[in-house]
């Protein structure tokens, strides 16, 4: 029995459903009852008997395999400390940063550089990896949105992001931590940023891909 | 002075009536989450930062985030200027606020980090700790921090020999007893329970039940405030 309509906003403590459901995120079970734990949008699937609540806000918690974009905050002897917009700092070792075995960290990076990296481990500290195709991002523009909305920016199997890339002809890297790097022609960058801002503010509405498609088509001609 | 006459209190309320309450979520842009509560003449801001890195390192807990609460009254919040800075009273309220919030926040999701809760009393009129906790839990939810439930808080007390809900300033100063509580609505669990003055066992029981009723009303307002924030761009 589901008490909340699909795509409705719930707040912590709200009874979402009773019975045998699979809970993916944003909710907890107490006996048969399933209660929401965040302010978020409910996605229910009565056929698969699954419930997912996507938070509208929240800090990024690193997970193994995520691609993130961060800023070099500090250089140590053989590693760089990277701010990845999360409660935890990313550690990037020289050996994981360059194909050159004799590379030195202060030749590779300086404080303030933007790095596109992969999360390798989260057990002790957040270990990053930045060998190609990852690495330093030069020039371009950066915008930050809540990390919970990144899946909407990417879309199903990357449909949304490839749409934006196609129309704006920009190079775009999306970090799971909510940071997005864009590089292209100035006015095309503006268009891409506008599209992402719309996705951010209307992430809980359906038909978003069509809306973004219309926006991009109008501006592109 | 008569505080209660024919069931009508000094400010015109009935025995089981709350003062007027307004709650707004997401009022401060720099904070990760925030809330503003107007409760009678109380005006309270709560700002939440985090989870974020915790320093000094030795305070870190490997299994959960810690909560740091700070309750502060502005020097102009009361009639006679309050000397700014922490004092015995505000340190105590910071502590009970933390212990009230800890059971509802899922701190185990963010080990080794800290969640800062700042409660600022801009204007005070009895019952600021309840207003503070009410605001803080809305601000925590607004920050996207996972919680078991929202946490409404409300006081009941004994005034002029009768048990009344949500004491105002005169009742607090000249009444017999004051009993603030914070309740987890889902389970009915109580995470804050204080009392000053004297009441018999039966009276405490009665006051507790009354305060729980008050908490339920405030809970609805908290939910409404959080949903209101996103209603603007929602199509229902």
CSV table of C-alpha atoms in Angstrom, one decimal:
chain,number,residue,atom,x,y,z
A,1,UNK,CA,0.0,0.0,0.0
A,2,UNK,CA,1.5,3.3,-1.1
A,3,UNK,CA,0.2,6.4,0.6
A,4,UNK,CA,2.1,9.0,-1.5
A,5,UNK,CA,1.5,9.8,-5.1
A,6,UNK,CA,4.4,9.3,-7.5
A,7,UNK,CA,6.7,12.4,-7.8
A,8,UNK,CA,5.2,14.1,-4.8
A,9,UNK,CA,7.4,15.9,-2.3
A,10,UNK,CA,7.8,14.3,1.1
A,11,UNK,CA,9.4,15.5,4.3
A,12,UNK,CA,11.3,13.4,7.0
A,13,UNK,CA,9.1,11.2,9.0
A,14,UNK,CA,6.3,10.9,6.5
A,15,UNK,CA,4.7,7.4,6.1
A,16,UNK,CA,5.3,6.6,2.4
A,17,UNK,CA,4.1,3.0,2.2
A,18,UNK,CA,3.3,-0.2,4.1
A,19,UNK,CA,4.2,-3.7,3.0
A,20,UNK,CA,6.9,-5.5,1.2
A,21,UNK,CA,8.8,-2.8,-0.8
A,22,UNK,CA,12.4,-2.5,-1.8
A,23,UNK,CA,13.7,0.7,-0.5
A,24,UNK,CA,16.6,2.3,-2.5
A,25,UNK,CA,17.3,5.5,-0.8
A,26,UNK,CA,15.9,8.3,1.2
A,27,UNK,CA,13.7,6.2,3.4
A,28,UNK,CA,13.9,3.7,6.2
A,29,UNK,CA,11.9,0.7,7.3
A,30,UNK,CA,10.3,0.2,10.7
A,31,UNK,CA,8.6,-3.1,10.7
A,32,UNK,CA,6.3,-3.0,7.7
A,33,UNK,CA,6.1,0.7,7.5
A,34,UNK,CA,8.4,2.8,5.3
A,35,UNK,CA,9.1,6.3,6.4
A,36,UNK,CA,10.9,9.0,4.4
A,37,UNK,CA,14.1,10.4,5.9
A,38,UNK,CA,14.7,13.4,3.7
A,39,UNK,CA,12.9,16.3,1.9
A,40,UNK,CA,12.7,14.8,-1.5
A,41,UNK,CA,10.7,13.5,-4.4
A,42,UNK,CA,9.1,10.0,-4.2
A,43,UNK,CA,9.5,7.7,-7.2
A,44,UNK,CA,7.4,4.6,-6.8
A,45,UNK,CA,7.2,1.5,-9.0
A,46,UNK,CA,4.2,-0.6,-7.9
A,47,UNK,CA,5.1,-3.4,-10.3
A,48,UNK,CA,8.7,-3.9,-9.1
A,49,UNK,CA,7.5,-3.0,-5.6
A,50,UNK,CA,10.3,-0.4,-5.2
A,51,UNK,CA,10.5,3.0,-3.6
A,52,UNK,CA,13.1,5.6,-4.1
A,53,UNK,CA,13.2,9.1,-2.6
A,54,UNK,CA,15.6,11.5,-4.3
A,55,UNK,CA,16.6,14.3,-1.9
A,56,UNK,CA,16.2,17.9,-3.2
A,57,UNK,CA,19.4,19.0,-1.4
A,58,UNK,CA,22.3,17.5,0.5
A,59,UNK,CA,26.0,17.1,0.6
A,60,UNK,CA,27.9,14.7,-1.7
A,61,UNK,CA,29.2,11.5,-0.2
A,62,UNK,CA,31.9,9.9,-2.4
A,63,UNK,CA,31.4,6.4,-3.7
A,64,UNK,CA,33.8,4.2,-5.5
A,65,UNK,CA,33.7,4.6,-9.2
A,66,UNK,CA,32.3,8.1,-9.2
A,67,UNK,CA,33.8,10.7,-11.5
A,68,UNK,CA,34.2,14.0,-9.7
A,69,UNK,CA,35.5,17.5,-10.4
A,70,UNK,CA,37.4,19.2,-7.7
A,71,UNK,CA,39.8,22.0,-7.0
A,72,UNK,CA,43.4,21.5,-5.7
A,73,UNK,CA,43.4,23.0,-2.3
A,74,UNK,CA,46.8,22.1,-1.0
A,75,UNK,CA,50.0,20.4,-2.2
A,76,UNK,CA,51.9,18.0,0.0
A,77,UNK,CA,55.2,16.2,-0.7
A,78,UNK,CA,53.8,13.6,-3.1
A,79,UNK,CA,50.1,14.2,-3.2
A,80,UNK,CA,47.5,16.9,-3.8
A,81,UNK,CA,44.6,17.5,-1.5
A,82,UNK,CA,41.5,18.2,-3.6
A,83,UNK,CA,38.3,19.9,-2.5
A,84,UNK,CA,35.5,17.8,-4.0
A,85,UNK,CA,32.6,19.8,-2.5
A,86,UNK,CA,31.9,17.1,0.2
A,87,UNK,CA,32.5,16.6,3.9
A,88,UNK,CA,35.6,14.6,2.9
A,89,UNK,CA,38.7,15.8,1.1
A,90,UNK,CA,40.0,13.9,-1.9
A,91,UNK,CA,43.7,12.7,-1.9
A,92,UNK,CA,45.5,12.5,-5.2
A,93,UNK,CA,48.8,10.8,-5.2
A,94,UNK,CA,51.4,11.6,-7.8
A,95,UNK,CA,51.5,8.0,-9.0
A,96,UNK,CA,47.8,8.2,-9.8
A,97,UNK,CA,48.1,11.6,-11.5
A,98,UNK,CA,50.5,11.1,-14.4
A,99,UNK,CA,51.7,8.5,-16.8
A,100,UNK,CA,55.2,9.7,-16.2
A,101,UNK,CA,56.8,7.8,-13.3
A,102,UNK,CA,59.2,10.5,-12.3
A,103,UNK,CA,56.5,13.2,-12.2
A,104,UNK,CA,56.5,15.7,-9.3
A,105,UNK,CA,53.3,16.9,-7.9
A,106,UNK,CA,54.2,20.6,-7.9
A,107,UNK,CA,55.0,20.4,-11.6
A,108,UNK,CA,51.7,18.7,-12.4
A,109,UNK,CA,49.4,20.9,-10.3
A,110,UNK,CA,49.3,24.2,-8.5
A,111,UNK,CA,46.8,25.3,-5.9
A,112,UNK,CA,43.5,26.4,-7.5
A,113,UNK,CA,43.7,23.9,-10.5
A,114,UNK,CA,40.6,22.1,-11.5
A,115,UNK,CA,40.9,18.3,-11.6
A,116,UNK,CA,38.6,15.7,-13.2
A,117,UNK,CA,39.2,12.5,-11.3
A,118,UNK,CA,37.8,9.1,-10.4
A,119,UNK,CA,37.1,7.9,-6.9
A,120,UNK,CA,39.2,4.8,-6.3
A,121,UNK,CA,38.6,4.1,-2.6
A,122,UNK,CA,36.6,5.6,0.2
A,123,UNK,CA,37.5,3.3,3.1
A,124,UNK,CA,40.2,5.3,4.9
A,125,UNK,CA,40.4,8.5,2.9
A,126,UNK,CA,38.9,9.4,-0.4
A,127,UNK,CA,41.6,8.3,-2.9
A,128,UNK,CA,41.4,9.9,-6.4
A,129,UNK,CA,42.8,8.8,-9.7
A,130,UNK,CA,43.6,11.3,-12.5
A,131,UNK,CA,45.5,9.5,-15.3
A,132,UNK,CA,44.0,10.0,-18.8
A,133,UNK,CA,41.2,10.2,-19.7
A,134,UNK,CA,41.0,12.0,-16.3
A,135,UNK,CA,43.2,14.9,-15.4
A,136,UNK,CA,43.6,18.6,-15.2
A,137,UNK,CA,40.9,20.8,-16.8
A,138,UNK,CA,42.2,24.0,-18.3
A,139,UNK,CA,40.1,27.1,-19.0
A,140,UNK,CA,36.3,26.6,-19.4
A,141,UNK,CA,33.6,27.4,-16.9
A,142,UNK,CA,32.3,25.7,-13.8
A,143,UNK,CA,28.9,25.5,-12.3
A,144,UNK,CA,27.8,23.7,-9.1
A,145,UNK,CA,24.4,22.2,-8.5
A,146,UNK,CA,23.2,19.9,-5.7
A,147,UNK,CA,24.8,16.5,-6.3
A,148,UNK,CA,21.4,14.8,-6.0
A,149,UNK,CA,20.3,16.4,-9.3
A,150,UNK,CA,23.2,15.1,-11.4
A,151,UNK,CA,21.3,12.0,-12.6
A,152,UNK,CA,18.8,14.4,-14.2
A,153,UNK,CA,21.5,16.3,-15.9
A,154,UNK,CA,22.9,13.1,-17.3
A,155,UNK,CA,19.5,11.7,-18.2
A,156,UNK,CA,18.6,8.1,-19.0
A,157,UNK,CA,21.7,6.5,-20.5
A,158,UNK,CA,23.2,10.0,-21.0
A,159,UNK,CA,20.4,11.2,-23.1
A,160,UNK,CA,20.2,14.7,-21.6
A,161,UNK,CA,23.9,15.5,-21.5
A,162,UNK,CA,24.4,14.3,-25.1
A,163,UNK,CA,21.5,16.5,-26.1
A,164,UNK,CA,23.2,19.5,-24.6
A,165,UNK,CA,26.5,18.6,-26.0
A,166,UNK,CA,25.1,18.1,-29.5
A,167,UNK,CA,23.3,21.5,-29.6
A,168,UNK,CA,25.9,23.6,-27.8
A,169,UNK,CA,29.0,22.0,-29.3
A,170,UNK,CA,30.6,22.4,-25.9
A,171,UNK,CA,33.0,20.0,-24.1
A,172,UNK,CA,31.2,19.1,-20.9
A,173,UNK,CA,32.4,17.0,-18.0
A,174,UNK,CA,29.9,16.2,-15.3
A,175,UNK,CA,31.2,15.4,-11.8
A,176,UNK,CA,29.0,13.2,-9.5
A,177,UNK,CA,29.7,15.7,-6.8
A,178,UNK,CA,27.6,18.3,-8.5
A,179,UNK,CA,30.3,20.2,-10.3
A,180,UNK,CA,30.0,20.6,-14.1
A,181,UNK,CA,32.8,21.9,-16.3
A,182,UNK,CA,31.9,23.4,-19.7
A,183,UNK,CA,34.2,24.7,-22.4
A,184,UNK,CA,33.1,26.0,-25.8
A,185,UNK,CA,32.2,29.2,-27.6
A,186,UNK,CA,31.2,31.9,-25.1
A,187,UNK,CA,27.5,32.2,-26.1
A,188,UNK,CA,27.2,28.4,-26.4
A,189,UNK,CA,28.6,28.1,-22.9
A,190,UNK,CA,25.9,30.5,-21.7
A,191,UNK,CA,23.2,28.3,-23.4
A,192,UNK,CA,24.6,25.1,-21.8
A,193,UNK,CA,24.6,26.8,-18.4
A,194,UNK,CA,21.1,28.0,-18.8
A,195,UNK,CA,19.9,24.5,-19.7
A,196,UNK,CA,21.6,23.0,-16.7
A,197,UNK,CA,20.1,25.7,-14.4
A,198,UNK,CA,16.6,24.8,-15.7
A,199,UNK,CA,17.3,21.2,-15.1
A,200,UNK,CA,18.4,22.1,-11.5
A,201,UNK,CA,15.3,24.1,-10.7
A,202,UNK,CA,12.8,21.8,-12.4
A,203,UNK,CA,14.4,18.5,-11.8
A,204,UNK,CA,11.2,17.1,-10.1
A,205,UNK,CA,9.0,17.8,-13.1
A,206,UNK,CA,8.4,15.4,-16.0
A,207,UNK,CA,8.9,16.2,-19.7
A,208,UNK,CA,12.2,17.9,-18.9
A,209,UNK,CA,14.0,16.5,-21.9
A,210,UNK,CA,11.4,18.0,-24.3
A,211,UNK,CA,11.6,21.4,-22.6
A,212,UNK,CA,15.4,21.5,-22.8
A,213,UNK,CA,15.2,20.3,-26.4
A,214,UNK,CA,12.9,23.3,-27.3
A,215,UNK,CA,15.2,25.7,-25.5
A,216,UNK,CA,18.3,24.5,-27.3
A,217,UNK,CA,16.6,24.4,-30.7
A,218,UNK,CA,15.3,28.0,-30.4
A,219,UNK,CA,18.7,29.3,-29.4
A,220,UNK,CA,20.7,27.3,-31.9
A,221,UNK,CA,18.9,28.6,-35.1
B,1,UNK,CA,-2.6,39.9,39.2
B,2,UNK,CA,-4.9,37.2,38.0
B,3,UNK,CA,-3.3,35.1,35.3
B,4,UNK,CA,-6.4,33.0,34.4
B,5,UNK,CA,-10.1,33.9,34.8
B,6,UNK,CA,-13.1,31.8,33.8
B,7,UNK,CA,-10.8,29.7,31.6
B,8,UNK,CA,-9.5,32.7,29.7
B,9,UNK,CA,-5.8,33.5,30.1
B,10,UNK,CA,-4.1,36.9,30.5
B,11,UNK,CA,-3.4,37.2,26.7
B,12,UNK,CA,-6.9,36.1,25.8
B,13,UNK,CA,-6.2,32.5,24.9
B,14,UNK,CA,-8.0,29.3,26.1
B,15,UNK,CA,-6.2,26.8,28.3
B,16,UNK,CA,-5.3,24.5,25.4
B,17,UNK,CA,-4.5,27.1,22.8
B,18,UNK,CA,-1.1,27.9,21.2
B,19,UNK,CA,0.2,31.3,20.4
B,20,UNK,CA,0.2,32.2,16.7
B,21,UNK,CA,3.0,30.3,14.9
B,22,UNK,CA,4.6,31.0,11.5
B,23,UNK,CA,7.4,28.8,10.1
B,24,UNK,CA,9.4,29.5,7.0
B,25,UNK,CA,12.1,27.2,5.5
B,26,UNK,CA,15.2,28.3,3.6
B,27,UNK,CA,15.4,31.9,4.6
B,28,UNK,CA,19.2,32.3,4.7
B,29,UNK,CA,21.1,31.9,1.5
B,30,UNK,CA,24.6,31.2,2.8
B,31,UNK,CA,23.6,28.4,5.1
B,32,UNK,CA,23.1,24.9,3.8
B,33,UNK,CA,19.7,24.9,5.5
B,34,UNK,CA,17.8,27.4,7.5
B,35,UNK,CA,14.4,28.2,9.0
B,36,UNK,CA,12.7,31.2,10.6
B,37,UNK,CA,10.0,30.8,13.3
B,38,UNK,CA,7.7,33.4,14.7
B,39,UNK,CA,6.0,32.0,17.8
B,40,UNK,CA,3.9,34.6,19.6
B,41,UNK,CA,6.4,37.4,20.0
B,42,UNK,CA,9.4,35.0,19.7
B,43,UNK,CA,11.5,35.5,16.6
B,44,UNK,CA,14.0,32.8,15.9
B,45,UNK,CA,16.4,32.0,13.1
B,46,UNK,CA,18.1,28.6,12.8
B,47,UNK,CA,21.0,28.0,10.4
B,48,UNK,CA,22.5,24.6,9.6
B,49,UNK,CA,26.0,24.1,8.1
B,50,UNK,CA,27.4,20.8,7.1
B,51,UNK,CA,28.0,17.9,7.3
B,52,UNK,CA,31.5,19.2,6.9
B,53,UNK,CA,35.1,18.5,8.0
B,54,UNK,CA,35.6,18.5,11.7
B,55,UNK,CA,38.5,20.2,13.5
B,56,UNK,CA,40.1,19.6,15.9
B,57,UNK,CA,40.6,16.1,14.7
B,58,UNK,CA,40.3,14.4,18.1
B,59,UNK,CA,36.6,15.3,18.2
B,60,UNK,CA,36.0,13.1,15.2
B,61,UNK,CA,34.0,10.0,15.7
B,62,UNK,CA,34.7,7.1,13.3
B,63,UNK,CA,31.1,5.9,13.3
B,64,UNK,CA,29.0,9.0,13.1
B,65,UNK,CA,28.9,12.8,12.6
B,66,UNK,CA,28.7,14.9,15.7
B,67,UNK,CA,26.2,17.7,16.2
B,68,UNK,CA,27.4,21.0,17.5
B,69,UNK,CA,24.6,23.3,18.6
B,70,UNK,CA,24.8,26.9,19.6
B,71,UNK,CA,21.9,28.8,21.1
B,72,UNK,CA,22.4,32.5,21.3
B,73,UNK,CA,20.2,35.4,22.4
B,74,UNK,CA,20.7,38.7,20.7
B,75,UNK,CA,21.5,41.5,23.2
B,76,UNK,CA,18.4,43.3,22.0
B,77,UNK,CA,16.1,40.3,22.2
B,78,UNK,CA,14.8,41.1,25.6
B,79,UNK,CA,13.6,44.4,27.2
B,80,UNK,CA,16.6,45.0,29.3
B,81,UNK,CA,19.8,44.6,27.3
B,82,UNK,CA,21.2,41.1,27.6
B,83,UNK,CA,25.0,40.9,28.0
B,84,UNK,CA,26.2,39.3,24.8
B,85,UNK,CA,28.0,36.0,24.6
B,86,UNK,CA,27.4,32.6,26.1
B,87,UNK,CA,26.2,32.4,29.7
B,88,UNK,CA,25.1,29.6,32.0
B,89,UNK,CA,21.6,29.6,30.5
B,90,UNK,CA,22.5,29.6,26.8
B,91,UNK,CA,25.2,26.9,27.3
B,92,UNK,CA,22.5,24.7,29.0
B,93,UNK,CA,20.0,25.3,26.2
B,94,UNK,CA,22.6,24.5,23.6
B,95,UNK,CA,23.3,21.3,25.3
B,96,UNK,CA,19.7,20.2,25.7
B,97,UNK,CA,19.0,21.2,22.0
B,98,UNK,CA,21.9,18.9,20.9
B,99,UNK,CA,20.6,16.0,23.0
B,100,UNK,CA,17.1,16.6,21.7
B,101,UNK,CA,18.2,16.6,18.1
B,102,UNK,CA,20.7,13.7,18.2
B,103,UNK,CA,18.2,10.9,18.3
B,104,UNK,CA,16.4,12.1,15.2
B,105,UNK,CA,19.3,12.9,12.9
B,106,UNK,CA,20.9,10.0,11.1
B,107,UNK,CA,24.4,11.0,11.9
B,108,UNK,CA,25.8,7.6,11.0
B,109,UNK,CA,25.5,8.5,7.3
B,110,UNK,CA,28.4,11.0,7.6
B,111,UNK,CA,31.1,9.6,9.8
B,112,UNK,CA,34.1,11.8,10.9
B,113,UNK,CA,32.2,15.0,10.1
B,114,UNK,CA,30.3,17.7,12.0
B,115,UNK,CA,26.9,19.3,11.6
B,116,UNK,CA,26.6,22.8,13.0
B,117,UNK,CA,23.3,24.1,14.2
B,118,UNK,CA,23.1,27.8,15.1
B,119,UNK,CA,20.0,29.1,16.8
B,120,UNK,CA,19.7,32.9,17.0
B,121,UNK,CA,17.0,34.4,19.2
B,122,UNK,CA,16.2,37.8,17.7
B,123,UNK,CA,13.2,38.5,19.9
B,124,UNK,CA,12.2,36.6,23.0
B,125,UNK,CA,9.0,36.0,24.9
B,126,UNK,CA,9.1,32.8,26.9
B,127,UNK,CA,9.5,29.4,25.2
B,128,UNK,CA,12.5,30.2,23.1
B,129,UNK,CA,14.1,26.8,23.6
B,130,UNK,CA,11.0,25.2,22.1
B,131,UNK,CA,10.9,27.7,19.2
B,132,UNK,CA,14.7,27.1,18.7
B,133,UNK,CA,14.3,23.3,18.5
B,134,UNK,CA,11.3,23.6,16.2
B,135,UNK,CA,13.3,25.9,13.9
B,136,UNK,CA,16.5,23.8,14.1
B,137,UNK,CA,14.7,20.6,12.9
B,138,UNK,CA,13.2,22.4,10.0
B,139,UNK,CA,16.6,23.8,9.1
B,140,UNK,CA,18.2,20.4,9.3
B,141,UNK,CA,15.6,18.9,7.0
B,142,UNK,CA,16.1,21.9,4.6
B,143,UNK,CA,19.8,21.2,4.5
B,144,UNK,CA,19.0,17.8,3.1
B,145,UNK,CA,20.3,16.0,6.2
B,146,UNK,CA,18.6,12.6,6.6
B,147,UNK,CA,16.4,12.5,9.7
B,148,UNK,CA,14.1,9.9,11.3
B,149,UNK,CA,11.5,12.6,11.8
B,150,UNK,CA,11.0,16.3,12.3
B,151,UNK,CA,11.1,17.4,15.9
B,152,UNK,CA,8.5,19.7,17.2
B,153,UNK,CA,8.8,21.2,20.7
B,154,UNK,CA,6.2,22.8,22.9
B,155,UNK,CA,5.7,23.7,26.5
B,156,UNK,CA,2.9,23.2,29.0
B,157,UNK,CA,2.7,24.4,32.6
B,158,UNK,CA,0.8,25.3,35.6
B,159,UNK,CA,-0.6,28.8,35.9
B,160,UNK,CA,-3.0,30.0,38.6
B,161,UNK,CA,-3.6,26.4,39.7
B,162,UNK,CA,-4.6,25.2,36.2
B,163,UNK,CA,-2.7,23.3,33.5
B,164,UNK,CA,-2.2,25.4,30.4
B,165,UNK,CA,-0.5,25.0,27.0
B,166,UNK,CA,2.4,27.2,25.7
B,167,UNK,CA,3.1,29.7,28.5
B,168,UNK,CA,3.5,33.4,27.6
B,169,UNK,CA,5.9,35.8,29.3
B,170,UNK,CA,3.7,36.7,32.2
B,171,UNK,CA,2.6,33.1,32.8
B,172,UNK,CA,6.2,32.0,32.7
B,173,UNK,CA,7.4,34.7,35.2
B,174,UNK,CA,4.5,34.5,37.6
B,175,UNK,CA,3.1,31.0,37.1
B,176,UNK,CA,3.8,28.0,39.2
B,177,UNK,CA,5.5,25.6,36.7
B,178,UNK,CA,6.8,25.3,33.2
B,179,UNK,CA,7.4,22.0,31.3
B,180,UNK,CA,9.0,22.2,27.9
B,181,UNK,CA,9.2,19.0,25.8
B,182,UNK,CA,10.3,17.9,22.3
B,183,UNK,CA,8.5,14.9,20.8
B,184,UNK,CA,9.3,12.6,17.9
B,185,UNK,CA,5.8,12.5,16.3
B,186,UNK,CA,6.3,9.1,14.6
B,187,UNK,CA,7.0,7.2,17.8
B,188,UNK,CA,5.8,9.5,20.4
B,189,UNK,CA,9.2,9.4,22.0
B,190,UNK,CA,10.3,12.4,24.0
B,191,UNK,CA,13.8,13.8,23.5
B,192,UNK,CA,13.6,16.9,25.6
B,193,UNK,CA,12.0,17.1,29.0
B,194,UNK,CA,12.7,19.8,31.5
B,195,UNK,CA,10.7,21.4,34.2
B,196,UNK,CA,11.0,24.3,36.6
B,197,UNK,CA,8.6,25.0,39.5
B,198,UNK,CA,6.5,22.5,41.2
B,199,UNK,CA,3.7,20.1,40.1
B,200,UNK,CA,2.2,16.9,41.4
B,201,UNK,CA,2.6,13.6,39.6
B,202,UNK,CA,-1.0,13.9,38.2
B,203,UNK,CA,-0.4,17.5,37.1
B,204,UNK,CA,2.8,16.5,35.2
B,205,UNK,CA,0.9,13.7,33.5
B,206,UNK,CA,-1.8,16.2,32.4
B,207,UNK,CA,0.8,18.8,31.3
B,208,UNK,CA,2.7,16.2,29.3
B,209,UNK,CA,-0.4,15.1,27.4
B,210,UNK,CA,-1.3,18.7,26.7
B,211,UNK,CA,2.2,19.5,25.5
B,212,UNK,CA,2.2,16.4,23.2
B,213,UNK,CA,-1.0,17.7,21.6
B,214,UNK,CA,0.7,21.1,21.0
B,215,UNK,CA,3.7,19.3,19.4
B,216,UNK,CA,1.3,17.6,16.9
B,217,UNK,CA,-0.1,20.9,15.8
B,218,UNK,CA,3.5,22.3,15.4
B,219,UNK,CA,4.5,19.2,13.5
B,220,UNK,CA,1.9,19.9,10.9
B,221,UNK,CA,3.2,23.5,10.5
B,222,UNK,CA,6.7,22.3,10.1
B,223,UNK,CA,5.7,19.9,7.3
B,224,UNK,CA,3.7,22.6,5.6
B,225,UNK,CA,6.7,25.0,5.8
B,226,UNK,CA,9.0,22.6,4.1
B,227,UNK,CA,6.6,21.7,1.4
B,228,UNK,CA,5.7,25.4,0.9
B,229,UNK,CA,9.3,26.1,-0.1
B,230,UNK,CA,9.0,23.9,-3.2
B,231,UNK,CA,5.3,24.6,-4.0
B,232,UNK,CA,6.1,27.6,-6.3
B,233,UNK,CA,7.5,25.4,-9.1
B,234,UNK,CA,5.4,22.3,-8.4
B,235,UNK,CA,2.4,21.6,-10.6
B,236,UNK,CA,-0.1,20.5,-7.9
